[in-house]
Coordinates of C-alpha atoms and ligand atoms in Angstrom, one line a residue:
Chain A
M1 CA -95.9 -3.9 -12.8
S2 CA -95.1 -2.5 -9.4
G3 CA -97.3 -1.9 -6.5
N4 CA -98.1 -5.6 -6.0
S5 CA -95.4 -5.9 -3.3
S6 CA -96.4 -7.7 -0.2
Y7 CA -92.9 -7.2 1.3
N8 CA -93.0 -6.0 4.8
P9 CA -89.5 -5.8 6.2
T10 CA -89.5 -7.3 9.7
G11 CA -86.9 -6.1 12.1
A12 CA -84.7 -3.1 12.3
V13 CA -81.9 -4.5 10.1
E14 CA -84.1 -5.5 7.2
K15 CA -85.9 -2.1 7.4
W16 CA -82.6 -0.3 7.4
F17 CA -81.4 -2.2 4.4
D18 CA -84.7 -1.9 2.5
E19 CA -84.5 1.9 2.8
R20 CA -81.0 2.0 1.4
L21 CA -81.1 -0.8 -1.3
P22 CA -84.6 -2.3 -1.8
I23 CA -83.2 -5.4 -3.6
I24 CA -85.2 -7.8 -1.5
R25 CA -88.4 -5.9 -2.2
F26 CA -87.5 -5.9 -5.9
S27 CA -86.9 -9.6 -6.0
K28 CA -90.0 -10.4 -4.1
E29 CA -92.1 -8.2 -6.5
H30 CA -90.5 -9.6 -9.7
L31 CA -89.5 -13.2 -8.8
M32 CA -92.2 -14.2 -6.4
D33 CA -95.4 -12.1 -6.3
F34 CA -95.4 -11.2 -10.0
P35 CA -99.0 -11.7 -11.3
T36 CA -98.9 -14.2 -14.0
P37 CA -101.9 -15.3 -16.2
K38 CA -103.2 -18.5 -14.9
N39 CA -104.0 -20.0 -18.3
I40 CA -100.4 -20.0 -19.8
N41 CA -99.5 -23.4 -21.1
Y42 CA -96.2 -25.3 -21.4
W43 CA -95.0 -23.3 -24.3
W44 CA -94.5 -20.4 -21.8
T45 CA -91.9 -22.4 -19.9
F46 CA -89.1 -22.0 -22.4
G47 CA -88.1 -18.6 -21.3
A48 CA -87.0 -20.2 -18.0
V49 CA -85.4 -23.0 -19.9
L50 CA -83.4 -20.5 -21.9
A51 CA -82.3 -18.6 -18.8
F52 CA -81.2 -21.9 -17.3
I53 CA -79.1 -22.8 -20.4
L54 CA -77.5 -19.4 -20.5
V55 CA -76.2 -20.0 -16.9
V56 CA -75.0 -23.5 -17.9
Q57 CA -73.1 -22.1 -20.9
I58 CA -71.5 -19.4 -18.9
I59 CA -70.4 -21.8 -16.1
T60 CA -69.1 -24.5 -18.4
G61 CA -67.5 -22.0 -20.7
I62 CA -65.5 -20.3 -17.9
V63 CA -64.3 -23.8 -16.9
L64 CA -63.3 -24.6 -20.5
A65 CA -61.4 -21.3 -20.8
M66 CA -59.2 -22.5 -17.9
H67 CA -57.9 -25.3 -20.1
Y68 CA -58.4 -24.1 -23.7
V69 CA -55.5 -22.5 -25.6
P70 CA -56.5 -19.9 -28.3
N71 CA -53.6 -20.5 -30.7
S72 CA -53.9 -22.0 -34.1
E73 CA -51.1 -24.5 -33.4
L74 CA -52.5 -25.7 -30.1
A75 CA -56.3 -25.1 -30.0
F76 CA -57.3 -28.4 -31.6
D77 CA -55.1 -30.4 -29.2
S78 CA -56.2 -28.4 -26.2
V79 CA -59.8 -29.3 -26.8
E80 CA -58.8 -32.9 -27.2
A81 CA -56.9 -32.6 -23.9
I82 CA -59.9 -31.2 -22.2
R83 CA -61.9 -34.2 -23.4
R84 CA -59.3 -36.8 -22.5
D85 CA -57.1 -35.5 -19.7
V86 CA -58.9 -32.9 -17.6
N87 CA -60.9 -34.3 -14.7
Y88 CA -64.5 -34.5 -15.8
G89 CA -63.5 -32.5 -18.9
R90 CA -65.3 -35.0 -21.2
I91 CA -68.6 -34.1 -19.5
I92 CA -68.0 -30.4 -19.1
Q93 CA -66.9 -30.0 -22.8
A94 CA -69.8 -32.1 -24.0
T95 CA -72.2 -30.1 -21.9
H96 CA -71.0 -26.8 -23.4
A97 CA -71.1 -28.1 -27.0
V98 CA -74.5 -29.9 -26.6
G99 CA -75.7 -26.9 -24.6
A100 CA -75.3 -24.7 -27.6
S101 CA -77.7 -27.0 -29.5
M102 CA -80.1 -27.2 -26.7
F103 CA -80.0 -23.4 -26.4
F104 CA -81.1 -23.1 -30.1
A105 CA -83.8 -25.8 -29.8
A106 CA -85.3 -23.9 -26.9
V107 CA -85.0 -20.5 -28.6
Y108 CA -86.8 -21.8 -31.7
I109 CA -89.6 -23.1 -29.6
H110 CA -89.8 -19.8 -27.8
I111 CA -89.8 -17.7 -31.1
F112 CA -92.4 -19.9 -32.7
R113 CA -94.6 -19.7 -29.6
G114 CA -94.4 -15.9 -29.9
L115 CA -95.3 -16.0 -33.6
Y116 CA -98.3 -18.2 -33.0
Y117 CA -99.8 -16.4 -30.0
G118 CA -99.0 -12.9 -31.3
S119 CA -96.8 -12.1 -28.4
Y120 CA -95.0 -9.4 -30.4
K121 CA -98.1 -7.2 -30.6
A122 CA -98.7 -4.0 -28.7
P123 CA -97.7 -3.4 -26.0
R124 CA -94.9 -5.9 -26.3
E125 CA -93.0 -4.7 -29.4
I126 CA -89.8 -3.7 -27.5
L127 CA -89.9 -7.1 -25.7
W128 CA -90.0 -8.8 -29.1
I129 CA -87.3 -6.7 -30.6
L130 CA -85.0 -7.4 -27.7
G131 CA -85.7 -11.0 -28.2
V132 CA -84.6 -10.8 -31.9
L133 CA -81.5 -9.0 -30.7
I134 CA -80.8 -11.9 -28.3
F135 CA -81.2 -14.3 -31.1
V136 CA -78.7 -12.4 -33.2
L137 CA -76.2 -12.3 -30.3
M138 CA -76.7 -16.0 -29.7
M139 CA -75.9 -16.8 -33.3
A140 CA -72.7 -14.6 -33.2
T141 CA -71.7 -16.3 -29.9
A142 CA -72.3 -19.8 -31.2
F143 CA -70.6 -19.2 -34.5
M144 CA -67.4 -17.9 -32.8
G145 CA -67.5 -20.7 -30.2
Y146 CA -67.7 -23.3 -33.0
V147 CA -64.5 -21.8 -34.5
L148 CA -62.5 -22.3 -31.3
P149 CA -61.8 -26.1 -31.6
W150 CA -60.1 -25.2 -34.9
G151 CA -61.2 -28.3 -36.8
Q152 CA -61.9 -28.4 -40.5
M153 CA -65.5 -27.2 -40.1
S154 CA -64.4 -24.5 -37.6
F155 CA -62.0 -23.1 -40.1
W156 CA -64.2 -23.3 -43.1
A157 CA -67.2 -21.9 -41.3
A158 CA -65.1 -19.0 -40.2
T159 CA -63.9 -18.5 -43.8
V160 CA -67.3 -18.7 -45.4
I161 CA -69.1 -16.6 -42.8
T162 CA -66.5 -13.8 -42.6
N163 CA -66.5 -13.7 -46.4
I164 CA -70.2 -12.8 -46.3
F165 CA -69.2 -9.4 -45.1
A166 CA -66.9 -9.0 -48.2
A167 CA -70.1 -8.9 -50.4
I168 CA -70.9 -5.5 -49.0
P169 CA -69.9 -2.9 -51.7
I170 CA -67.0 -0.6 -51.0
I171 CA -66.6 -1.2 -47.2
G172 CA -66.7 -5.0 -47.5
D173 CA -63.0 -5.7 -48.0
P174 CA -61.8 -3.4 -45.2
I175 CA -64.4 -5.0 -42.9
L176 CA -63.1 -8.5 -43.9
A177 CA -59.5 -7.5 -43.0
L178 CA -60.7 -6.1 -39.7
L179 CA -62.6 -9.2 -38.8
R180 CA -59.8 -11.6 -39.8
G181 CA -56.8 -9.6 -38.9
G182 CA -55.0 -11.2 -41.9
F183 CA -55.3 -12.0 -45.6
A184 CA -57.0 -15.3 -44.6
V185 CA -58.5 -16.8 -41.5
D186 CA -55.6 -17.5 -39.2
N187 CA -54.2 -17.3 -35.7
A188 CA -55.2 -13.6 -35.3
T189 CA -58.8 -14.6 -36.2
L190 CA -58.9 -17.4 -33.7
N191 CA -57.6 -15.1 -30.9
R192 CA -60.2 -12.4 -31.5
F193 CA -63.0 -14.9 -31.8
F194 CA -62.0 -16.3 -28.4
S195 CA -62.0 -12.9 -26.8
L196 CA -65.4 -12.1 -28.3
H197 CA -66.8 -15.5 -27.5
Y198 CA -66.0 -14.9 -23.9
L199 CA -67.5 -11.4 -24.0
L200 CA -70.7 -11.9 -25.8
P201 CA -72.5 -14.2 -23.4
F202 CA -72.3 -11.4 -20.7
I203 CA -73.7 -8.9 -23.1
L204 CA -76.4 -11.5 -23.9
A205 CA -77.1 -11.7 -20.1
A206 CA -77.5 -7.9 -20.0
V207 CA -79.9 -7.9 -22.9
V208 CA -81.9 -10.8 -21.3
G209 CA -82.2 -8.5 -18.3
L210 CA -83.8 -5.8 -20.5
H211 CA -86.0 -8.4 -22.1
I212 CA -87.4 -9.4 -18.7
W213 CA -87.7 -5.8 -17.7
A214 CA -89.7 -5.2 -20.9
L215 CA -91.8 -8.3 -20.0
H216 CA -92.6 -7.1 -16.5
V217 CA -94.0 -3.8 -17.7
P218 CA -97.1 -5.2 -19.5
G219 CA -96.8 -8.7 -18.0
N220 CA -97.1 -12.0 -19.9
N221 CA -99.3 -12.6 -22.9
N222 CA -101.3 -15.8 -22.7
P223 CA -102.8 -18.5 -25.0
V224 CA -106.1 -16.6 -25.5
G225 CA -104.3 -13.3 -26.0
V226 CA -106.8 -11.4 -23.9
E227 CA -105.2 -8.9 -21.4
V228 CA -105.4 -9.6 -17.7
K229 CA -108.5 -7.8 -16.4
S230 CA -108.6 -8.6 -12.7
S231 CA -106.7 -10.5 -10.1
H232 CA -108.9 -13.5 -10.8
D233 CA -107.0 -13.9 -14.0
T234 CA -103.6 -14.3 -12.4
L235 CA -101.6 -16.3 -9.9
P236 CA -98.4 -15.3 -8.2
F237 CA -95.2 -16.4 -10.1
H238 CA -94.0 -18.2 -7.0
P239 CA -94.7 -21.0 -6.3
Y240 CA -97.1 -21.7 -9.2
F241 CA -94.8 -21.0 -12.1
T242 CA -91.4 -21.4 -10.5
M243 CA -92.4 -25.0 -9.9
K244 CA -93.9 -25.5 -13.4
D245 CA -90.7 -24.0 -14.9
L246 CA -88.5 -26.1 -12.7
F247 CA -90.4 -29.2 -13.8
V248 CA -89.9 -28.4 -17.4
I249 CA -86.2 -27.7 -16.9
V250 CA -85.9 -31.2 -15.3
V251 CA -87.7 -32.8 -18.2
F252 CA -85.6 -30.8 -20.7
L253 CA -82.4 -32.1 -18.9
I254 CA -83.4 -35.7 -20.0
P255 CA -82.6 -35.3 -23.7
F256 CA -79.8 -32.8 -22.8
S257 CA -78.1 -35.4 -20.6
W258 CA -78.7 -38.2 -23.1
F259 CA -76.7 -36.3 -25.6
V260 CA -74.0 -35.3 -23.2
F261 CA -73.5 -38.8 -21.8
F262 CA -74.3 -41.0 -24.8
A263 CA -73.9 -39.1 -28.0
P264 CA -71.9 -35.9 -27.4
D265 CA -70.8 -35.7 -31.0
I266 CA -74.0 -36.7 -32.8
L267 CA -75.1 -33.1 -33.3
G268 CA -71.7 -32.0 -34.7
H269 CA -69.9 -32.8 -37.9
P270 CA -67.3 -35.5 -38.0
D271 CA -65.0 -33.3 -40.2
N272 CA -64.5 -31.1 -37.1
Y273 CA -62.3 -33.9 -35.8
I274 CA -59.8 -33.2 -38.6
P275 CA -57.5 -30.3 -37.6
A276 CA -58.0 -27.2 -39.7
D277 CA -56.3 -27.2 -43.1
P278 CA -56.3 -23.8 -45.0
L279 CA -55.5 -25.5 -48.3
L280 CA -58.2 -28.1 -48.3
T281 CA -61.9 -27.3 -48.2
P282 CA -64.0 -30.3 -47.0
P283 CA -66.1 -31.5 -49.9
H284 CA -69.3 -30.6 -48.3
I285 CA -69.4 -27.7 -45.8
V286 CA -72.4 -27.8 -43.5
P287 CA -73.0 -25.4 -40.6
E288 CA -74.4 -26.5 -37.3
W289 CA -78.0 -27.7 -37.6
Y290 CA -79.3 -24.5 -36.0
F291 CA -78.0 -22.3 -38.8
L292 CA -79.3 -24.6 -41.6
P293 CA -82.5 -22.7 -42.5
F294 CA -80.6 -19.5 -42.9
Y295 CA -77.8 -21.2 -44.8
A296 CA -80.4 -22.6 -47.2
I297 CA -81.6 -19.1 -47.8
L298 CA -78.1 -17.8 -48.4
R299 CA -77.5 -20.6 -51.0
A300 CA -80.9 -20.3 -52.7
I301 CA -79.9 -17.0 -54.4
D302 CA -77.6 -18.3 -57.1
F303 CA -78.7 -15.9 -59.8
D304 CA -78.1 -12.2 -60.4
M305 CA -80.9 -9.7 -59.9
L306 CA -80.4 -6.5 -62.1
F307 CA -77.2 -5.0 -60.8
I308 CA -77.1 -7.1 -57.7
S309 CA -74.7 -10.1 -58.0
S310 CA -75.8 -13.5 -56.8
K311 CA -73.2 -13.2 -54.0
L312 CA -74.5 -9.9 -52.7
G313 CA -78.1 -11.1 -53.3
G314 CA -77.5 -14.2 -51.1
V315 CA -76.2 -12.0 -48.4
I316 CA -79.1 -9.6 -48.6
F317 CA -81.6 -12.4 -48.3
F318 CA -79.6 -14.0 -45.5
G319 CA -79.5 -10.8 -43.5
G320 CA -83.1 -9.9 -44.5
S321 CA -84.4 -13.2 -43.2
I322 CA -83.4 -12.1 -39.7
I323 CA -84.0 -8.3 -40.0
V324 CA -87.6 -9.0 -41.2
L325 CA -88.3 -10.4 -37.7
F326 CA -87.7 -7.0 -36.2
F327 CA -90.7 -5.6 -38.2
V328 CA -93.2 -8.4 -37.4
P329 CA -95.1 -6.3 -34.9
W330 CA -96.1 -3.9 -37.6
L331 CA -96.4 -6.4 -40.5
D332 CA -99.2 -8.2 -38.7
G333 CA -102.0 -5.8 -38.4
S334 CA -104.5 -8.0 -36.6
K335 CA -105.8 -6.8 -33.3
V336 CA -106.4 -10.4 -32.2
R337 CA -103.2 -11.8 -30.7
S338 CA -103.7 -15.5 -30.4
G339 CA -103.7 -17.8 -33.5
N340 CA -106.4 -19.8 -31.7
F341 CA -108.9 -17.2 -32.8
R342 CA -107.5 -16.6 -36.3
P343 CA -108.9 -19.2 -38.7
L344 CA -107.3 -17.8 -41.8
F345 CA -103.9 -17.1 -40.2
R346 CA -103.5 -20.6 -38.8
P347 CA -102.9 -22.7 -42.0
F348 CA -100.4 -20.1 -43.2
Y349 CA -98.7 -20.3 -39.8
W350 CA -98.4 -24.1 -39.9
L351 CA -97.2 -24.0 -43.5
F352 CA -94.5 -21.5 -42.3
V353 CA -93.4 -24.0 -39.6
L354 CA -93.2 -26.8 -42.2
N355 CA -91.4 -24.6 -44.6
F356 CA -88.8 -23.7 -41.9
L357 CA -88.3 -27.4 -41.2
M358 CA -87.9 -28.0 -45.0
L359 CA -85.3 -25.2 -45.2
T360 CA -83.4 -26.8 -42.3
Y361 CA -83.3 -30.1 -44.2
L362 CA -82.3 -28.4 -47.4
G363 CA -79.4 -26.4 -45.7
A364 CA -77.7 -29.7 -45.2
Q365 CA -78.1 -31.0 -48.7
V366 CA -75.7 -30.5 -51.6
A367 CA -76.5 -27.4 -53.7
E368 CA -77.7 -29.3 -56.8
G369 CA -80.8 -30.2 -58.7
I370 CA -84.1 -30.4 -56.9
Y371 CA -82.6 -29.1 -53.6
V372 CA -81.8 -25.8 -55.2
L373 CA -85.3 -25.4 -56.6
L374 CA -86.9 -26.3 -53.2
S375 CA -84.6 -23.9 -51.4
K376 CA -85.8 -21.1 -53.7
V377 CA -89.4 -22.1 -53.1
G378 CA -88.8 -22.2 -49.3
T379 CA -87.0 -18.8 -49.4
A380 CA -89.9 -17.3 -51.3
Y381 CA -92.4 -18.6 -48.8
Y382 CA -90.3 -17.5 -45.8
F383 CA -90.4 -13.9 -47.1
A384 CA -93.9 -14.0 -48.5
Y385 CA -95.2 -15.1 -45.1
F386 CA -93.9 -11.9 -43.4
L387 CA -94.2 -9.4 -46.2
I388 CA -97.4 -10.4 -48.0
I389 CA -99.4 -13.0 -46.1
L390 CA -99.3 -11.5 -42.6
P391 CA -100.2 -8.0 -43.7
I392 CA -103.0 -9.1 -46.0
V393 CA -104.5 -11.9 -43.9
S394 CA -104.5 -9.7 -40.8
R395 CA -106.6 -7.1 -42.7
I396 CA -109.1 -9.4 -44.4
E397 CA -109.8 -12.2 -41.9
T398 CA -112.8 -12.3 -39.5
P399 CA -111.5 -13.5 -36.2
A400 CA -113.5 -15.9 -34.0
P401 CA -115.2 -14.3 -31.0
L402 CA -112.8 -13.8 -28.1
P403 CA -113.6 -14.7 -24.5
A404 CA -114.4 -11.7 -22.3
S405 CA -111.6 -12.6 -19.9
I406 CA -108.9 -15.2 -19.1
S407 CA -111.1 -16.6 -16.3
E408 CA -114.0 -17.1 -18.7
S409 CA -111.7 -18.9 -21.1
V410 CA -110.6 -21.3 -18.3
L411 CA -113.9 -21.8 -16.5
G412 CA -116.6 -21.0 -19.0
K413 CA -118.9 -18.1 -19.0
A414 CA -121.3 -18.9 -16.1
E415 CA -118.6 -19.9 -13.6
A416 CA -116.4 -17.0 -14.4
S417 CA -119.2 -14.5 -13.8
G418 CA -120.2 -16.4 -10.7
E419 CA -116.7 -16.1 -9.4
K420 CA -116.8 -12.4 -9.9
G421 CA -120.2 -11.9 -8.5
Chain B
M1 CA -83.2 37.9 -21.9
A2 CA -83.7 34.3 -22.8
S3 CA -84.6 35.0 -26.4
E4 CA -81.7 37.4 -26.7
A5 CA -79.3 34.7 -25.6
A6 CA -80.8 32.3 -28.1
T7 CA -80.4 34.5 -31.1
E8 CA -77.1 36.1 -30.4
T9 CA -73.9 34.2 -30.8
T10 CA -71.9 34.6 -27.7
R11 CA -68.5 33.8 -26.6
R12 CA -70.0 31.0 -24.5
D13 CA -71.6 29.4 -27.6
F14 CA -68.2 29.4 -29.2
L15 CA -66.6 27.8 -26.2
Y16 CA -69.4 25.1 -26.2
V17 CA -68.8 24.2 -29.8
A18 CA -65.0 24.4 -29.5
T19 CA -65.1 22.1 -26.4
G20 CA -67.4 19.7 -28.2
A21 CA -65.2 19.6 -31.3
V22 CA -62.0 19.0 -29.4
G23 CA -63.8 16.3 -27.4
A24 CA -65.0 14.6 -30.5
V25 CA -61.5 14.6 -32.0
G26 CA -60.1 13.3 -28.7
V27 CA -62.7 10.4 -28.6
G28 CA -62.0 9.6 -32.2
A29 CA -58.2 9.6 -31.6
A30 CA -58.7 7.3 -28.7
V31 CA -61.1 4.9 -30.5
W32 CA -59.1 4.5 -33.7
P33 CA -56.2 2.5 -32.2
L34 CA -58.7 0.3 -30.6
I35 CA -60.2 -0.5 -34.0
D36 CA -57.0 -0.5 -36.1
Q37 CA -55.4 -3.0 -33.8
M38 CA -57.7 -5.6 -35.4
N39 CA -56.2 -5.0 -38.9
P40 CA -53.4 -7.3 -40.2
D41 CA -50.4 -6.7 -38.1
A42 CA -46.8 -6.1 -39.1
S43 CA -45.8 -9.7 -39.0
V44 CA -48.7 -10.6 -41.3
R45 CA -47.9 -7.8 -43.7
A46 CA -44.3 -8.8 -43.8
L47 CA -45.2 -12.1 -45.6
A48 CA -45.7 -10.0 -48.7
S49 CA -43.9 -12.0 -51.4
I50 CA -42.6 -15.5 -52.3
E51 CA -40.5 -16.9 -55.1
F52 CA -40.7 -20.4 -56.6
D53 CA -39.3 -22.4 -59.5
L54 CA -41.6 -23.8 -62.3
A55 CA -39.0 -26.1 -63.8
P56 CA -40.1 -29.3 -62.2
V57 CA -43.7 -28.9 -63.2
G58 CA -44.6 -31.1 -66.2
V59 CA -47.1 -30.2 -68.9
G60 CA -50.7 -30.9 -67.6
E61 CA -49.6 -30.8 -63.9
S62 CA -50.7 -28.5 -61.2
F63 CA -49.4 -27.6 -57.8
T64 CA -50.5 -25.4 -54.9
I65 CA -48.4 -23.2 -52.7
T66 CA -49.2 -20.7 -49.9
W67 CA -48.9 -16.9 -50.2
R68 CA -50.1 -14.8 -47.3
G69 CA -52.0 -17.8 -45.9
Q70 CA -53.9 -18.2 -49.2
P71 CA -53.5 -21.1 -51.6
I72 CA -51.9 -20.2 -55.0
F73 CA -52.9 -22.5 -57.8
V74 CA -50.2 -23.0 -60.5
R75 CA -51.2 -25.0 -63.6
H76 CA -49.0 -26.0 -66.5
R77 CA -51.6 -26.0 -69.2
T78 CA -51.5 -28.2 -72.3
E79 CA -51.8 -26.8 -75.8
A80 CA -55.3 -28.3 -76.0
E81 CA -56.3 -26.5 -72.8
I82 CA -55.0 -23.2 -74.0
A83 CA -56.9 -23.6 -77.3
E84 CA -60.0 -24.5 -75.4
A85 CA -59.7 -21.4 -73.2
R86 CA -59.2 -19.1 -76.1
A87 CA -62.1 -20.5 -78.1
V88 CA -64.7 -19.4 -75.5
P89 CA -66.8 -16.5 -76.9
M90 CA -67.0 -13.5 -74.6
E91 CA -70.8 -13.6 -74.5
D92 CA -70.6 -16.9 -72.6
L93 CA -68.7 -15.3 -69.7
K94 CA -70.2 -13.9 -66.5
D95 CA -67.1 -11.8 -65.9
P96 CA -65.7 -11.3 -69.4
E97 CA -61.9 -11.6 -69.7
T98 CA -59.9 -13.1 -72.6
D99 CA -57.5 -15.9 -71.8
L100 CA -54.6 -13.6 -72.7
E101 CA -55.6 -11.1 -70.1
R102 CA -55.2 -13.8 -67.4
V103 CA -51.6 -14.9 -68.3
V104 CA -48.2 -13.4 -69.0
E105 CA -47.5 -13.0 -72.7
G106 CA -45.2 -15.6 -74.0
K107 CA -45.9 -17.8 -70.9
E108 CA -49.5 -18.7 -71.8
Q109 CA -49.0 -22.2 -70.5
W110 CA -48.6 -21.0 -66.9
L111 CA -51.9 -20.1 -65.2
I112 CA -51.2 -18.7 -61.7
M113 CA -54.3 -17.8 -59.6
I114 CA -55.3 -17.3 -56.0
G115 CA -57.2 -20.6 -55.3
I116 CA -60.0 -19.0 -53.4
C117 CA -63.6 -19.2 -54.7
T118 CA -64.8 -15.6 -55.3
H119 CA -68.1 -16.6 -53.8
L120 CA -67.5 -17.2 -50.1
G121 CA -63.9 -18.2 -50.0
C122 CA -63.7 -22.0 -50.2
V123 CA -60.7 -23.6 -52.0
P124 CA -62.0 -25.1 -55.3
L125 CA -61.2 -28.6 -56.4
G126 CA -59.3 -29.4 -59.6
Q127 CA -55.6 -29.3 -58.6
K128 CA -55.3 -33.0 -58.1
P129 CA -55.9 -35.4 -61.1
S130 CA -58.5 -37.2 -59.1
D131 CA -60.5 -34.0 -58.2
A132 CA -63.8 -33.1 -59.7
K133 CA -63.1 -30.3 -62.2
G134 CA -66.6 -29.1 -62.8
E135 CA -68.6 -28.9 -66.1
Y136 CA -66.0 -26.7 -67.7
N137 CA -62.9 -28.8 -67.2
G138 CA -61.2 -26.4 -64.8
W139 CA -62.0 -26.1 -61.2
F140 CA -65.1 -26.8 -59.1
C141 CA -66.0 -25.3 -55.8
P142 CA -67.9 -27.8 -53.8
C143 CA -69.2 -25.4 -51.2
H144 CA -72.1 -23.9 -53.3
G145 CA -71.3 -25.3 -56.7
S146 CA -69.3 -22.8 -58.7
H147 CA -67.7 -24.0 -61.9
Y148 CA -64.5 -22.4 -63.3
D149 CA -63.0 -23.1 -66.8
I150 CA -59.4 -23.8 -67.7
A151 CA -58.6 -20.1 -67.6
G152 CA -60.1 -19.9 -64.0
R153 CA -63.1 -17.9 -65.3
I154 CA -66.4 -18.3 -63.6
R155 CA -68.9 -20.1 -65.8
K156 CA -71.7 -21.4 -63.6
G157 CA -72.8 -21.1 -60.0
P158 CA -73.1 -18.3 -57.4
A159 CA -69.5 -16.9 -57.6
P160 CA -69.5 -13.5 -59.2
K161 CA -65.9 -13.1 -60.4
N162 CA -63.2 -15.1 -62.1
L163 CA -60.5 -16.5 -59.8
V164 CA -58.3 -13.6 -58.7
L165 CA -54.8 -13.2 -60.2
P166 CA -52.0 -12.4 -57.8
P167 CA -49.4 -9.9 -58.8
I168 CA -46.7 -12.0 -60.4
T169 CA -43.3 -11.3 -62.1
F170 CA -41.1 -13.8 -64.0
L171 CA -37.6 -13.2 -62.6
S172 CA -36.2 -15.7 -65.1
D173 CA -37.6 -18.2 -67.5
T174 CA -38.8 -20.4 -64.7
I175 CA -38.5 -18.4 -61.5
V176 CA -41.7 -16.6 -60.5
K177 CA -42.2 -14.1 -57.8
V178 CA -45.7 -13.6 -56.3
G179 CA -46.4 -10.4 -54.4
Ligands
HEM1 C1 -74.4 -17.9 -25.1 C2 -73.7 -18.8 -24.6 C3 -72.7 -19.7 -25.3 C4 -72.9 -20.4 -26.5 C5 -74.1 -20.5 -27.3 C6 -71.6 -21.1 -26.7 C7 -71.3 -21.9 -27.8 C8 -70.2 -22.6 -28.0 C9 -69.9 -23.6 -29.1 C10 -71.0 -24.0 -30.2 C11 -68.7 -24.1 -29.0 C12 -68.0 -25.2 -29.8 C13 -68.0 -26.5 -29.1 C14 -67.4 -27.6 -29.8 O1 -67.8 -27.8 -31.0 O2 -66.6 -28.3 -29.2 C15 -68.1 -23.4 -27.9 C16 -66.8 -23.6 -27.4 C17 -66.1 -22.9 -26.4 N1 -66.7 -21.9 -25.6 FE1 -68.7 -21.3 -25.6 N2 -70.7 -20.7 -25.7 C18 -71.3 -19.9 -24.9 C19 -70.8 -19.3 -23.7 C20 -69.4 -19.4 -23.4 C21 -68.8 -18.6 -22.3 C22 -69.5 -17.7 -21.4 C23 -67.4 -19.0 -22.3 C24 -66.3 -18.5 -21.4 C25 -66.4 -17.7 -20.5 C26 -67.2 -19.9 -23.3 C27 -66.0 -20.6 -23.7 C28 -65.8 -21.5 -24.7 C29 -64.5 -22.2 -24.9 C30 -63.2 -22.0 -24.2 C31 -64.8 -23.0 -26.0 C32 -63.7 -24.0 -26.7 C33 -63.7 -25.3 -26.2 C34 -64.7 -26.2 -26.9 O3 -64.7 -26.3 -28.1 O4 -65.5 -26.9 -26.2 N3 -68.4 -20.1 -24.0 N4 -69.0 -22.5 -27.3
FES2 S1 -67.6 -20.6 -51.8 FE1 -67.3 -21.4 -53.7 S2 -69.3 -21.6 -54.4 FE2 -69.6 -20.7 -52.5

């Protein structure tokens, strides 16, 4: 959305600069004056929280890389040395490790916000797809980061996850050798994961740039899902939303700091304080909490389907659970964006949220008895929600009447028309 | 003029295609080393074979050694275990293989396998006497619950295949070479 610039370069130098590189104009348009719907609620602040954490991860990560040694003999001890010997290393390492968890907590809120308010619908499909891409890159980055301390969970997570690729027919085994650089996960694997773990966050930052670009073409969605109709519906981004976002970042830093200072390891697994042992699998492998729902889906497929083995089937469902997100803009056919006006959609949505939490719980349980059955039910609902419920509900439901404009939804009909008149 | 140029193959078209083709080969040649460097390097490939002596392993005992960074399970099976493995009907197997196909003839007591679950690569339990051995008295993979029998064949759980057999040769009565 250009053309809302109020930038008037004052003085010869500023003018001269603006004609050659209008970066100040650009920043003013996009970071300060950008018209933002005045009714957006706190769920809209998590994009800013995410941007903040990305910066925190990059800064703390670069510092860790100054002390970390990517060698299978030394990696474990080097992380311990960071925590014990490096000045403030205990806090910096904890910030990075806890930061990964906080990153996922924020991204899940951000994604579920989009799913409820229909933020993926036209004209924001590309914005949504870039978001899903960011999510995939985050998972790859966090997975490779988790391997770096080279504890038992690091090693066995690397083994199990790289093995997923081996399930692909024909090209699976060559891909596995390429990923690991050996017949098993070893030093070569650790080295390349470090290289990629350093690289990916910067690619992530670039995709975030595209994500924000794609946001600034149509502008923000909002809780009623009605497009901005006039300047009465918006407020400039600065100071109204910069301050609101900053406030939420500060509040978000409270649990973040609590973990960093008082419970830096509570989100991790104790087995990762045992150095990696290629001959001994821990009795119960659990991924980090943020991968659990997808891990539960992977394990739920323990039966063959026609010519597809259980192993390949698990991998297909695991990959499919993410890939399906790319298609949500077209699976949901409702013209009404916001769940607030979709009475039939809402119970299914909340059931989906509960189901996702259940899968998170199940991913951490042993693959036996009732847990296996529940994982299957959860997996079935996960896919049914996207592939059956969204397409059908969006075509049969009668949405509640929408307000005529954002102002009307905030102020009520009479006042809004009075304001316009 | 324009339509003429579009229909007729000229020397210029040939040069375009030829340049493009050479360029594509060149890019391919430059990219391949960048990909292939990720494959197992010479030092890894050099660890191709190991030899070990079975003499100290008593009947009913197991041990694990490393070959190419992977655990190799060696088990000295009892007569009862061999009989149990042979008695299993083929219809009960997910990946049908007779017990004889999994051992060297005349050395049926020695079961030598790569100790990596064919599901997602964990090391199954069952080598130590105190380990869980699963419902089929062989090996049990705790990661996602795969049960292997006393011939290392998959019986239950998500793993698709029997435990893989490494290439082995008996150099003498008790000396075995893997690889
Ligand atoms: C998208 C942002 C990032 C995420 C989600 C992320 C995630 C992680 C995770 C989960 C760990 C394991 C922590 C532990 O268990 O101790 C880790 C470790 C590490 N990361 Fe990152 N990281 C990110 C960015 C970066 C960047 C930009 C760098 C370097 C430039 C970096 C360097 C490191 C290093 C050296 C380690 C090993 C030390 C340690 O284990 O604490 N990370 N990362
Ligand atoms: S790795 Fe053995 S059951 Fe999954």
